[in-house]
Coordinates of N, CA and C and ligand atoms in Angstrom, one line a residue:
X1 N -113.1 142.8 -47.1 CA -113.6 143.6 -46.1 C -114.9 143.7 -46.4
X2 N -115.4 143.4 -45.2 CA -117.2 143.9 -45.9 C -117.4 144.6 -46.4
X3 N -118.4 144.8 -47.2 CA -119.1 146.0 -48.0 C -119.3 147.5 -46.6
X4 N -119.9 147.1 -46.1 CA -120.7 148.3 -44.9 C -119.1 149.2 -45.1
X5 N -118.2 148.2 -44.6 CA -116.8 148.9 -44.3 C -117.0 149.9 -45.6
X6 N -117.0 149.4 -46.8 CA -116.1 150.4 -47.8 C -117.5 151.1 -47.7
X7 N -118.9 151.6 -47.6 CA -119.3 152.4 -47.7 C -119.1 153.2 -47.1
X8 N -118.6 153.1 -45.8 CA -117.8 154.2 -44.6 C -117.1 155.1 -45.4
X9 N -116.2 153.7 -45.7 CA -115.2 154.8 -46.2 C -115.7 155.9 -47.1
X10 N -116.2 155.0 -48.2 CA -115.9 156.4 -49.6 C -117.7 157.6 -48.9
X11 N -118.7 156.7 -47.7 CA -119.0 157.7 -47.7 C -118.2 159.6 -47.1
X12 N -117.2 158.9 -46.5 CA -116.8 160.0 -45.6 C -115.7 160.4 -46.7
X13 N -114.9 159.7 -48.0 CA -114.8 160.5 -49.1 C -115.3 161.2 -50.4
X14 N -116.4 161.3 -50.3 CA -116.9 160.7 -51.1 C -116.6 163.1 -51.3
X15 N -117.1 163.2 -50.8 CA -116.7 164.5 -51.4 C -115.7 165.7 -51.3
X16 N -115.2 165.4 -50.9 CA -113.2 165.7 -51.3 C -112.9 165.0 -52.7
X17 N -112.8 162.9 -52.9 CA -112.6 162.7 -54.2 C -114.2 164.2 -55.1
X18 N -114.7 163.7 -55.1 CA -115.4 164.5 -56.0 C -114.6 165.8 -56.3
X19 N -114.5 166.7 -55.2 CA -113.8 167.8 -56.0 C -112.7 167.8 -56.1
X20 N -111.8 167.3 -55.7 CA -110.6 167.6 -56.2 C -110.9 166.6 -58.0
X21 N -112.3 165.7 -58.6 CA -112.6 165.4 -59.9 C -112.6 167.0 -60.1
X22 N -113.3 167.3 -59.3 CA -114.6 168.4 -60.4 C -113.4 169.5 -60.7
X23 N -112.6 169.9 -59.5 CA -111.3 171.2 -60.0 C -109.7 171.0 -60.3
X24 N -110.0 169.3 -60.8 CA -109.5 169.5 -61.5 C -108.0 169.6 -61.3
X25 N -107.3 169.0 -59.9 CA -106.0 169.3 -58.8 C -105.9 168.1 -57.5
X26 N -105.1 167.9 -57.6 CA -104.8 166.4 -56.2 C -104.9 165.3 -57.4
X27 N -104.6 164.2 -56.1 CA -104.8 162.5 -56.6 C -105.2 161.6 -57.2
X28 N -107.0 162.5 -57.1 CA -107.8 161.2 -58.1 C -108.0 162.5 -59.5
X29 N -107.6 163.9 -59.6 CA -107.9 163.9 -60.8 C -106.5 163.1 -61.6
X30 N -105.3 163.0 -60.9 CA -104.5 162.1 -61.9 C -105.0 160.3 -62.1
X31 N -105.0 159.6 -60.9 CA -105.2 158.7 -61.0 C -106.8 158.1 -61.6
X32 N -107.8 159.2 -61.0 CA -109.0 158.1 -62.3 C -109.0 159.6 -63.2
X33 N -109.0 161.6 -63.4 CA -109.2 161.5 -64.8 C -107.8 161.3 -66.0
X34 N -106.9 160.9 -65.3 CA -105.6 161.0 -66.4 C -105.3 159.9 -66.4
X35 N -105.8 158.7 -66.0 CA -104.3 157.3 -65.7 C -105.9 156.6 -66.2
X36 N -106.9 156.4 -65.3 CA -107.8 155.3 -65.9 C -109.1 155.5 -66.3
X37 N -109.6 156.8 -66.7 CA -110.7 157.1 -67.7 C -110.6 156.9 -68.6
X38 N -109.7 157.7 -68.9 CA -108.9 157.3 -70.7 C -109.1 156.2 -71.8
X39 N -108.0 155.1 -71.0 CA -108.7 154.2 -71.1 C -109.3 152.8 -71.0
X40 N -110.4 153.0 -70.2 CA -111.9 152.7 -69.8 C -112.4 153.3 -70.9
X41 N -112.3 154.3 -71.8 CA -113.6 155.4 -72.0 C -112.7 154.9 -73.3
X42 N -112.0 154.6 -74.0 CA -111.1 153.3 -75.5 C -111.7 152.6 -76.0
X43 N -111.8 151.9 -74.3 CA -112.5 150.2 -74.2 C -114.0 150.5 -74.8
X44 N -114.4 151.0 -74.2 CA -115.6 151.3 -74.1 C -116.3 152.1 -75.3
X45 N -115.8 152.5 -76.5 CA -115.6 152.7 -78.1 C -117.2 153.5 -77.9
X46 N -118.0 153.6 -79.0 CA -119.0 154.2 -79.5 C -119.8 153.8 -78.7
X47 N -120.5 155.0 -77.9 CA -121.8 154.9 -76.7 C -122.8 155.6 -77.1
X48 N -122.9 155.3 -78.5 CA -124.2 156.1 -79.0 C -125.7 155.4 -79.2
X49 N -126.1 155.6 -77.8 CA -127.8 155.2 -77.9 C -127.9 153.7 -77.3
X50 N -126.7 153.6 -77.1 CA -126.7 152.3 -76.1 C -126.9 152.3 -74.5
X51 N -127.3 151.2 -74.1 CA -128.1 151.4 -73.0 C -126.9 150.9 -72.2
X52 N -125.9 152.0 -70.8 CA -125.1 151.6 -70.7 C -125.7 151.6 -69.0
X53 N -125.7 150.8 -67.5 CA -125.2 150.5 -66.3 C -123.9 150.3 -65.8
X54 N -123.7 152.0 -64.9 CA -123.3 152.4 -64.2 C -122.9 151.5 -63.3
X55 N -121.6 150.0 -62.9 CA -121.4 149.9 -61.6 C -120.8 150.5 -60.3
X56 N -121.1 151.2 -59.2 CA -120.4 151.5 -58.7 C -120.2 153.0 -59.3
X57 N -120.9 154.0 -59.4 CA -120.6 154.7 -60.6 C -120.1 156.0 -59.9
X58 N -119.9 156.0 -58.2 CA -119.7 157.0 -57.6 C -120.4 158.0 -57.8
X59 N -119.5 159.4 -57.7 CA -120.1 161.1 -57.8 C -120.7 160.7 -59.6
X60 N -120.3 160.1 -59.9 CA -121.3 160.1 -61.4 C -120.7 160.5 -62.4
X61 N -118.9 160.7 -62.8 CA -118.3 161.3 -63.8 C -118.8 160.4 -65.4
X62 N -118.6 159.0 -64.8 CA -118.7 158.2 -66.2 C -120.4 159.1 -66.7
X63 N -121.3 159.2 -65.6 CA -122.7 158.7 -66.3 C -122.2 160.3 -67.2
X64 N -122.3 162.0 -66.4 CA -122.3 162.6 -67.7 C -121.7 162.4 -68.8
X65 N -119.8 161.8 -68.0 CA -119.5 162.1 -69.8 C -120.5 160.7 -71.0
X66 N -120.8 159.8 -70.5 CA -121.6 158.8 -71.6 C -122.6 159.0 -71.9
X67 N -123.5 160.0 -71.1 CA -124.8 160.7 -71.6 C -124.4 162.3 -72.5
X68 N -123.7 161.9 -71.9 CA -123.0 163.9 -73.6 C -122.5 163.1 -74.3
X69 N -122.0 162.0 -74.5 CA -122.4 160.7 -76.2 C -123.4 160.0 -76.1
X70 N -124.3 161.4 -75.7 CA -125.7 160.1 -75.3 C -125.9 158.6 -75.8
X71 N -125.0 158.1 -75.2 CA -125.9 156.8 -74.2 C -127.2 157.0 -73.7
X72 N -127.4 155.9 -73.3 CA -128.8 156.1 -71.9 C -128.1 155.4 -70.8
X73 N -128.0 155.9 -69.8 CA -127.2 155.1 -68.5 C -128.2 155.3 -67.5
X74 N -127.7 154.1 -66.4 CA -128.6 154.1 -65.4 C -126.9 153.9 -64.2
X75 N -127.5 153.7 -63.1 CA -126.1 154.0 -62.4 C -126.9 153.4 -61.2
X76 N -125.8 152.7 -60.2 CA -125.8 152.2 -58.6 C -124.1 152.5 -58.0
X77 N -124.8 152.8 -57.0 CA -123.2 152.7 -56.0 C -123.9 152.4 -54.9
X78 N -122.8 151.8 -53.9 CA -123.5 151.6 -52.0 C -123.3 152.9 -51.1
X79 N -122.7 153.7 -52.3 CA -122.6 154.9 -50.9 C -123.1 155.6 -51.2
X80 N -124.0 156.2 -49.7 CA -125.6 157.7 -50.2 C -124.9 158.6 -50.1
X81 N -123.9 158.9 -49.1 CA -123.2 160.2 -50.3 C -122.8 160.8 -51.9
X82 N -122.1 159.3 -52.8 CA -122.0 159.2 -53.5 C -123.3 160.0 -54.6
X83 N -123.8 158.9 -54.3 CA -125.3 158.9 -54.6 C -125.5 160.4 -55.2
X84 N -125.2 160.7 -54.0 CA -125.9 161.9 -53.4 C -125.6 163.2 -55.0
X85 N -123.6 162.9 -54.4 CA -123.5 164.0 -55.5 C -123.7 163.2 -57.1
X86 N -124.1 162.7 -56.7 CA -124.0 161.8 -58.4 C -125.6 162.6 -59.5
X87 N -126.4 162.2 -57.7 CA -128.1 162.8 -58.5 C -127.9 164.4 -58.5
X88 N -127.3 165.5 -57.7 CA -126.8 166.2 -58.2 C -125.4 166.1 -59.4
X89 N -125.2 166.5 -59.4 CA -125.2 166.3 -60.7 C -125.1 166.0 -62.1
X90 N -126.0 164.7 -61.8 CA -127.0 163.7 -63.5 C -128.5 164.0 -63.1
X91 N -129.5 165.3 -62.5 CA -131.1 165.3 -62.7 C -131.8 164.5 -63.4
X92 N -130.9 164.5 -64.2 CA -131.9 163.1 -65.4 C -131.6 162.0 -65.4
X93 N -131.0 161.5 -65.2 CA -130.5 160.2 -65.3 C -131.4 159.2 -63.3
X94 N -131.0 157.8 -63.9 CA -131.7 157.3 -62.8 C -131.0 156.4 -62.0
X95 N -130.5 156.4 -60.6 CA -129.2 156.4 -59.8 C -129.8 156.7 -58.5
X96 N -128.8 154.9 -58.1 CA -130.1 153.5 -57.1 C -128.9 153.6 -56.2
X97 N -129.2 153.7 -55.2 CA -128.3 152.6 -53.6 C -128.5 152.2 -53.9
X98 N -127.6 151.2 -54.2 CA -127.1 149.3 -54.0 C -126.2 149.2 -53.7
X99 N -125.9 147.9 -53.1 CA -125.1 147.2 -52.4 C -124.6 145.7 -53.7
X100 N -123.6 145.7 -54.5 CA -123.8 144.6 -56.8 C -123.8 143.6 -56.2
X101 N -123.3 142.9 -55.4 CA -123.1 142.0 -54.4 C -123.9 140.9 -54.2
X102 N -125.1 142.0 -53.5 CA -126.6 142.0 -53.4 C -128.0 141.3 -54.1
X103 N -128.1 142.2 -54.9 CA -128.7 141.5 -56.2 C -128.4 143.4 -56.8
X104 N -129.5 143.3 -58.2 CA -128.6 144.4 -59.1 C -130.1 144.8 -59.3
X105 N -130.9 145.8 -59.3 CA -132.5 145.5 -58.8 C -132.7 146.4 -60.5
X106 N -132.3 145.4 -61.8 CA -132.4 146.0 -63.1 C -133.3 145.0 -64.3
X107 N -133.7 145.0 -65.2 CA -134.6 143.6 -66.1 C -134.1 142.6 -66.3
X108 N -134.3 141.8 -67.1 CA -133.6 140.3 -67.8 C -132.6 141.5 -68.8
X109 N -132.0 140.8 -69.6 CA -131.3 141.5 -70.6 C -132.1 143.0 -71.1
X110 N -130.9 143.7 -69.5 CA -132.0 146.0 -70.0 C -130.7 146.5 -71.0
X111 N -129.6 145.6 -70.5 CA -128.4 147.3 -70.9 C -127.5 146.1 -72.0
X112 N -127.0 147.1 -72.9 CA -126.0 147.2 -74.2 C -124.7 146.9 -73.5
X113 N -124.7 147.0 -72.5 CA -122.8 147.9 -71.8 C -123.3 147.4 -70.3
X114 N -122.5 147.2 -69.4 CA -122.3 147.3 -68.2 C -121.4 147.7 -68.2
X115 N -121.3 148.3 -67.1 CA -119.1 149.4 -66.7 C -119.4 149.0 -65.4
X116 N -118.1 148.3 -64.9 CA -117.8 148.9 -63.4 C -116.0 149.0 -63.5
X117 N -115.9 151.1 -63.2 CA -115.3 151.2 -62.8 C -114.2 151.1 -61.7
X118 N -113.1 150.9 -61.4 CA -111.9 150.5 -60.0 C -113.4 149.7 -58.6
X119 N -114.0 148.9 -59.1 CA -115.1 148.8 -58.2 C -114.8 147.1 -57.0
X120 N -115.0 146.5 -58.9 CA -114.1 145.2 -58.4 C -113.3 144.8 -57.9
X121 N -112.1 145.4 -57.9 CA -111.2 144.8 -56.1 C -112.1 145.6 -54.7
X122 N -113.0 145.5 -54.5 CA -113.0 145.7 -53.6 C -114.2 144.9 -53.1
X123 N -114.0 143.6 -54.0 CA -115.7 143.0 -53.8 C -114.6 141.7 -53.9
X124 N -114.1 140.6 -53.0 CA -113.3 138.8 -52.8 C -113.6 138.1 -54.0
X125 N -115.2 137.8 -53.9 CA -115.5 136.7 -55.0 C -116.0 137.4 -56.4
X126 N -116.0 137.4 -56.7 CA -116.8 138.0 -58.3 C -117.8 136.6 -58.8
X127 N -118.1 135.6 -57.7 CA -119.3 135.1 -59.7 C -120.2 135.2 -58.6
X128 N -120.6 135.9 -57.9 CA -122.4 136.0 -57.8 C -122.4 137.7 -58.6
X129 N -121.1 137.9 -59.0 CA -121.7 139.9 -59.5 C -121.5 139.3 -60.9
X130 N -120.3 138.5 -61.2 CA -121.1 138.1 -62.4 C -121.5 137.6 -62.7
X131 N -122.5 136.8 -62.2 CA -124.0 136.3 -63.0 C -124.9 137.1 -62.8
X132 N -125.4 138.2 -61.5 CA -125.7 139.1 -62.0 C -125.9 140.1 -63.1
X133 N -125.0 140.1 -63.7 CA -123.7 141.3 -64.7 C -124.7 140.5 -65.9
X134 N -123.6 139.5 -65.6 CA -125.6 138.3 -67.3 C -126.6 138.3 -67.3
X135 N -126.7 138.4 -66.5 CA -128.6 138.4 -67.0 C -128.7 139.8 -67.1
X136 N -128.5 141.0 -66.8 CA -129.0 142.4 -67.0 C -128.3 142.0 -67.9
X137 N -127.3 141.8 -69.0 CA -126.5 141.9 -70.4 C -127.6 142.0 -71.1
X138 N -127.7 142.2 -71.9 CA -128.4 141.2 -74.0 C -127.5 140.3 -74.2
X139 N -128.1 139.6 -75.1 CA -127.5 138.5 -75.8 C -126.1 139.1 -76.6
X140 N -125.0 138.3 -76.3 CA -123.6 139.2 -76.5 C -123.6 140.7 -76.5
X141 N -123.5 141.3 -74.8 CA -123.5 142.3 -74.6 C -122.2 142.9 -73.6
X142 N -121.7 144.1 -73.6 CA -120.4 143.6 -73.1 C -119.8 144.5 -71.8
X143 N -119.2 143.6 -71.0 CA -118.8 143.7 -69.7 C -117.5 144.4 -69.9
X144 N -117.1 146.1 -69.2 CA -116.4 147.0 -69.3 C -116.2 146.9 -68.3
X145 N -114.8 146.9 -67.8 CA -114.8 147.1 -66.4 C -112.5 147.1 -65.9
X146 N -112.7 147.9 -64.8 CA -111.7 148.8 -65.1 C -110.5 148.0 -63.4
X147 N -109.8 147.4 -63.2 CA -108.5 147.3 -61.9 C -107.4 147.5 -61.9
X148 N -106.9 147.5 -60.5 CA -105.3 148.0 -60.4 C -104.5 146.9 -61.6
X149 N -104.0 146.8 -61.1 CA -103.4 145.5 -62.5 C -102.5 144.9 -61.3
X150 N -102.7 143.1 -61.5 CA -102.6 143.0 -60.7 C -100.9 143.2 -60.1
X151 N -99.8 143.5 -61.2 CA -98.1 142.9 -60.6 C -98.3 145.0 -60.4
X152 N -98.7 145.8 -60.0 CA -98.6 147.2 -59.4 C -99.0 147.0 -58.0
X153 N -100.1 145.9 -58.2 CA -100.5 145.9 -56.7 C -99.9 145.3 -56.2
X154 N -99.0 144.4 -56.1 CA -98.2 143.8 -55.3 C -96.6 144.3 -55.5
X155 N -96.7 145.8 -55.2 CA -95.7 146.2 -55.8 C -95.2 146.7 -53.9
X156 N -94.1 146.5 -53.7 CA -93.2 147.2 -52.2 C -92.4 148.2 -52.4
X157 N -92.5 148.8 -51.3 CA -91.2 150.0 -50.8 C -90.6 149.7 -49.9
X158 N -89.4 150.1 -50.6 CA -88.5 149.5 -50.0 C -87.1 150.5 -49.9
X159 N -85.8 149.9 -49.4 CA -84.5 150.3 -48.9 C -83.5 150.1 -49.0
X160 N -82.6 150.3 -49.8 CA -80.8 149.6 -49.7 C -80.3 151.3 -48.9
X161 N -79.9 151.1 -48.1 CA -78.7 152.4 -47.8 C -79.4 153.8 -48.3
X162 N -80.0 154.4 -48.6 CA -79.6 155.8 -48.8 C -81.0 155.8 -50.4
X163 N -80.8 154.7 -51.2 CA -81.7 154.4 -52.0 C -83.5 153.9 -51.6
X164 N -84.4 154.7 -52.4 CA -85.5 153.8 -52.5 C -85.8 152.8 -53.3
X165 N -86.5 151.9 -53.5 CA -86.9 151.2 -55.1 C -87.9 150.1 -54.6
X166 N -89.0 150.3 -55.5 CA -90.4 148.6 -55.9 C -89.8 147.6 -55.9
X167 N -90.2 147.2 -55.3 CA -90.6 145.4 -55.8 C -91.1 144.7 -55.5
X168 N -92.0 143.4 -55.7 CA -92.5 143.4 -56.6 C -92.5 141.7 -56.0
X169 N -93.3 141.9 -54.4 CA -93.4 140.6 -53.7 C -94.9 139.8 -53.3
X170 N -95.4 138.8 -52.8 CA -95.9 137.5 -52.0 C -97.1 137.8 -53.9
X171 N -97.1 137.8 -55.5 CA -97.8 138.3 -56.7 C -98.8 136.8 -56.0
X172 N -98.4 136.2 -55.4 CA -99.5 135.0 -55.5 C -100.5 134.7 -54.1
X173 N -100.4 135.8 -53.7 CA -100.6 136.1 -52.7 C -102.2 136.2 -52.4
X174 N -103.3 135.9 -52.9 CA -104.4 136.2 -52.9 C -105.1 137.2 -51.5
X175 N -105.0 138.5 -51.0 CA -105.7 138.9 -50.1 C -106.4 139.7 -50.3
X176 N -106.8 141.0 -49.6 CA -106.9 142.0 -48.7 C -105.9 143.3 -49.1
X177 N -105.7 143.9 -49.2 CA -104.8 145.3 -48.7 C -105.4 146.8 -48.4
X178 N -105.2 147.2 -47.3 CA -106.1 147.4 -46.2 C -105.6 148.9 -46.3
X179 N -105.9 149.8 -47.1 CA -105.6 151.2 -46.8 C -105.7 152.1 -45.5
X180 N -105.0 153.3 -45.2 CA -105.8 153.8 -44.8 C -105.1 155.7 -45.4
X181 N -106.7 155.7 -46.4 CA -106.9 156.5 -47.6 C -106.3 158.6 -46.8
X182 N -106.3 158.7 -46.1 CA -106.3 159.7 -45.4 C -104.1 160.2 -46.1
X183 N -103.6 158.9 -45.5 CA -102.1 159.7 -45.5 C -101.8 159.3 -47.4
X184 N -103.1 158.1 -48.4 CA -102.8 158.3 -49.8 C -103.2 159.9 -50.3
X185 N -104.9 159.8 -49.5 CA -104.9 161.5 -50.7 C -104.9 162.2 -49.9
X186 N -103.8 162.1 -48.6 CA -103.4 163.7 -47.2 C -104.4 164.6 -47.9
X187 N -106.4 164.0 -47.5 CA -107.0 165.1 -47.4 C -107.2 165.6 -45.7
X188 N -108.8 164.8 -45.3 CA -108.5 164.5 -43.9 C -109.2 163.1 -43.4
X189 N -109.2 163.5 -42.6 CA -109.4 162.5 -42.1 C -111.1 160.8 -42.9
X190 N -110.4 160.3 -43.2 CA -110.9 159.5 -44.1 C -111.6 157.8 -43.7
X191 N -110.4 157.1 -43.5 CA -110.8 155.3 -42.7 C -109.8 154.5 -44.0
X192 N -110.4 153.4 -43.1 CA -110.0 152.4 -44.0 C -110.6 151.8 -45.0
X193 N -109.4 150.9 -46.0 CA -110.6 150.5 -47.0 C -109.7 149.6 -48.0
X194 N -110.6 148.6 -48.5 CA -109.6 147.6 -48.6 C -109.8 147.5 -49.8
X195 N -108.8 147.0 -50.8 CA -108.7 146.1 -52.3 C -108.3 144.9 -51.7
X196 N -108.9 143.9 -52.6 CA -108.6 142.1 -52.9 C -107.8 141.8 -54.2
X197 N -106.3 141.2 -53.9 CA -106.3 141.1 -54.8 C -105.9 139.8 -55.9
X198 N -105.9 139.8 -56.8 CA -105.8 139.0 -57.4 C -105.1 138.6 -59.1
X199 N -104.4 136.5 -58.6 CA -103.9 137.3 -60.0 C -104.0 137.7 -61.8
X200 N -103.6 137.1 -62.6 CA -103.6 137.6 -63.8 C -105.1 136.2 -63.7
X201 N -104.3 135.0 -63.2 CA -104.8 133.9 -63.8 C -106.4 133.7 -63.3
X202 N -106.9 134.0 -61.3 CA -107.8 134.5 -61.2 C -108.8 135.0 -61.6
X203 N -108.4 136.6 -62.6 CA -109.0 137.4 -62.6 C -109.8 136.3 -64.4
X204 N -109.4 135.5 -65.2 CA -109.4 135.2 -66.3 C -110.0 133.7 -65.4
X205 N -109.6 133.3 -65.2 CA -111.1 132.1 -64.7 C -111.8 132.1 -64.0
X206 N -112.0 133.9 -63.4 CA -113.8 134.5 -63.1 C -114.4 135.0 -64.3
X207 N -114.0 135.1 -65.6 CA -114.2 135.5 -66.3 C -114.7 134.4 -67.8
X208 N -114.2 133.3 -67.7 CA -114.3 132.6 -68.2 C -115.8 131.2 -67.7
X209 N -115.6 131.4 -66.3 CA -116.3 129.7 -65.4 C -117.6 131.2 -65.1
X210 N -117.9 132.1 -65.8 CA -119.1 133.0 -65.5 C -119.5 133.1 -66.7
X211 N -118.8 133.1 -67.8 CA -119.1 132.1 -69.6 C -118.9 134.1 -70.3
X212 N -118.0 134.7 -70.0 CA -117.9 135.8 -70.5 C -116.4 135.5 -71.3
X213 N -116.3 136.3 -72.6 CA -115.4 136.1 -73.2 C -114.5 137.2 -73.6
X214 N -113.1 137.3 -73.2 CA -112.4 138.5 -73.2 C -112.2 138.5 -74.8
X215 N -112.3 140.4 -75.2 CA -112.2 140.2 -76.6 C -111.1 141.7 -76.1
X216 N -110.5 142.2 -75.2 CA -110.2 143.0 -75.2 C -109.5 143.9 -74.0
X217 N -108.4 143.7 -73.7 CA -107.5 144.7 -72.4 C -106.6 145.5 -73.1
X218 N -105.9 146.6 -72.0 CA -105.3 147.9 -71.8 C -105.0 148.2 -70.7
X219 N -103.4 148.7 -70.7 CA -102.5 148.8 -69.6 C -103.1 150.1 -69.0
X220 N -103.2 150.7 -68.4 CA -103.5 152.2 -67.9 C -102.1 152.5 -68.5
X221 N -101.2 153.8 -69.2 CA -101.3 154.8 -69.4 C -101.3 156.1 -69.5
X222 N -100.6 157.1 -68.2 CA -101.1 159.0 -67.6 C -101.2 159.2 -69.4
X223 N -101.9 160.4 -69.0 CA -102.1 161.0 -70.4 C -100.9 162.3 -70.3
X224 N -100.8 162.8 -71.9 CA -99.4 163.4 -72.4 C -100.4 165.1 -71.1
X225 N -100.7 165.5 -70.6 CA -101.3 167.0 -69.6 C -100.3 166.4 -68.5
X226 N -100.5 165.1 -68.4 CA -100.2 164.9 -66.5 C -98.8 164.9 -66.7
X227 N -97.9 164.7 -68.0 CA -96.5 164.8 -68.4 C -96.0 166.0 -67.2
X228 N -97.1 167.1 -67.2 CA -96.4 168.5 -66.6 C -97.1 168.5 -65.5
X229 N -98.4 168.5 -65.4 CA -98.9 168.4 -64.0 C -98.6 168.0 -62.8
X230 N -98.0 166.4 -63.2 CA -98.1 165.4 -62.0 C -97.0 164.8 -61.8
X231 N -95.8 164.7 -62.3 CA -94.4 164.6 -63.2 C -94.0 163.0 -62.4
X232 N -94.2 163.7 -61.1 CA -93.7 162.6 -60.3 C -94.7 160.9 -60.6
X233 N -96.1 161.6 -59.9 CA -96.9 160.7 -61.4 C -96.9 159.7 -62.2
X234 N -96.3 160.9 -63.1 CA -96.5 160.1 -64.5 C -94.8 159.6 -64.4
X235 N -93.7 160.2 -64.4 CA -93.1 159.1 -64.3 C -93.5 157.4 -63.5
X236 N -93.4 157.3 -62.6 CA -93.9 156.0 -62.0 C -94.7 155.0 -62.6
X237 N -95.8 156.4 -63.4 CA -96.7 155.2 -64.0 C -97.0 155.1 -65.3
X238 N -96.0 155.2 -66.0 CA -95.0 155.5 -68.1 C -94.7 154.4 -67.5
X239 N -93.7 154.3 -66.1 CA -93.2 152.7 -66.0 C -93.8 151.5 -65.8
X240 N -94.7 151.6 -65.4 CA -94.9 150.2 -65.3 C -96.6 150.8 -65.0
X241 N -97.9 149.9 -65.7 CA -99.3 150.7 -65.2 C -99.7 149.9 -63.8
X242 N -100.8 151.1 -63.9 CA -101.4 150.6 -61.9 C -102.6 150.9 -61.9
X243 N -103.4 150.5 -63.2 CA -104.4 149.9 -64.0 C -104.4 148.8 -64.8
X244 N -105.4 148.3 -64.8 CA -105.7 148.1 -66.2 C -107.7 147.9 -66.5
X245 N -108.2 148.1 -67.9 CA -108.7 147.6 -68.8 C -109.6 146.5 -69.2
X246 N -110.5 145.6 -68.6 CA -110.8 144.5 -69.5 C -112.2 144.7 -69.9
X247 N -112.6 143.9 -71.8 CA -113.6 144.1 -72.5 C -113.9 142.8 -72.6
X248 N -114.8 141.8 -72.1 CA -115.2 140.3 -72.4 C -116.7 141.2 -73.0
X249 N -117.5 140.1 -73.6 CA -118.9 139.7 -74.3 C -119.4 138.7 -73.1
X250 N -120.3 138.6 -73.0 CA -121.7 137.4 -73.0 C -121.9 136.5 -74.0
X251 N -121.4 135.1 -74.3 CA -121.5 134.4 -74.3 C -123.0 133.9 -74.7
Ligands
SAM301 C1 -113.1 153.7 -57.0 S1 -114.8 154.1 -57.0 C2 -114.8 155.2 -59.3 C3 -116.4 155.5 -58.8 C4 -116.1 155.6 -60.2 N1 -116.6 154.1 -60.7 C5 -115.7 156.5 -60.9 O1 -114.4 155.0 -61.8 O2 -116.0 157.7 -61.0 C6 -115.3 152.9 -56.5 C7 -117.2 153.2 -56.0 O3 -117.3 151.7 -56.1 C8 -118.6 151.9 -54.7 N2 -118.8 150.3 -54.5 C9 -117.7 149.8 -53.6 N3 -118.6 148.6 -53.3 C10 -119.5 148.3 -54.3 C11 -120.8 147.2 -54.3 N4 -120.6 146.2 -53.1 N5 -121.9 147.8 -54.1 C12 -122.3 149.3 -55.2 N6 -121.4 150.2 -55.0 C13 -119.8 149.7 -54.5 C14 -117.9 152.2 -53.7 O4 -119.1 153.3 -53.0 C15 -117.8 153.4 -54.8 O5 -118.3 155.1 -55.3

């Protein structure tokens, strides 16, 4: 799926995505705030005084958290509507509109850390973007990113008489899954969004070939709060990981 289509859908989705996370109610509150973010923040570690670039910053939730932890942050996102919200929420932070697959408008070795939370699944070939990330990172700089977990990604819902179950199918088929987010999030008309599946082997090979060293990895696990608040989601995603976070170092 082309970045233009992804941008179009995020533009339509921006306000709802922001609201459900801000009001702490709904699917993005579970999937982002209570599932993906705790793992990624844990792997980011102590960010005090670190210069951080947030790639695909969306409505800017990470920007705010990291700035509150005294990091010096900048953000960039392809969706104008998301950036509008992110700027309103973070008036003192520099946030640019841009497609990270085309260029990163920052100086060489500008950042200690680059963060990319749930954006790389929207990109098929990571070679160019990893090269750009490496350029803006300092020597031994850290790149933390989260993705769909390659296992869960290929799960299919099946029915056997009256029983519904989920099975992994086509793990080795590296292709796009184009979803209609209206159904998933039950909000209103949104549009199609594409996520590109890669096996663990492909992800590791992209990193190694781009000159990154793997230093940590963690599967997402839901927060305690979500056990009561979102019992069904909790049950499903405490049994198998929906996302995972990778921490790599520029060699
Ligand atoms: C799932 S959202 C995550 C937002 C944010 N990182 C967070 O975790 O709160 C993915 C974001 O990536 C952005 N994005 C997707 N493809 C992009 C690209 N090629 N260049 C820049 N941003 C992109 C989208 O606009 C969207 O805001």
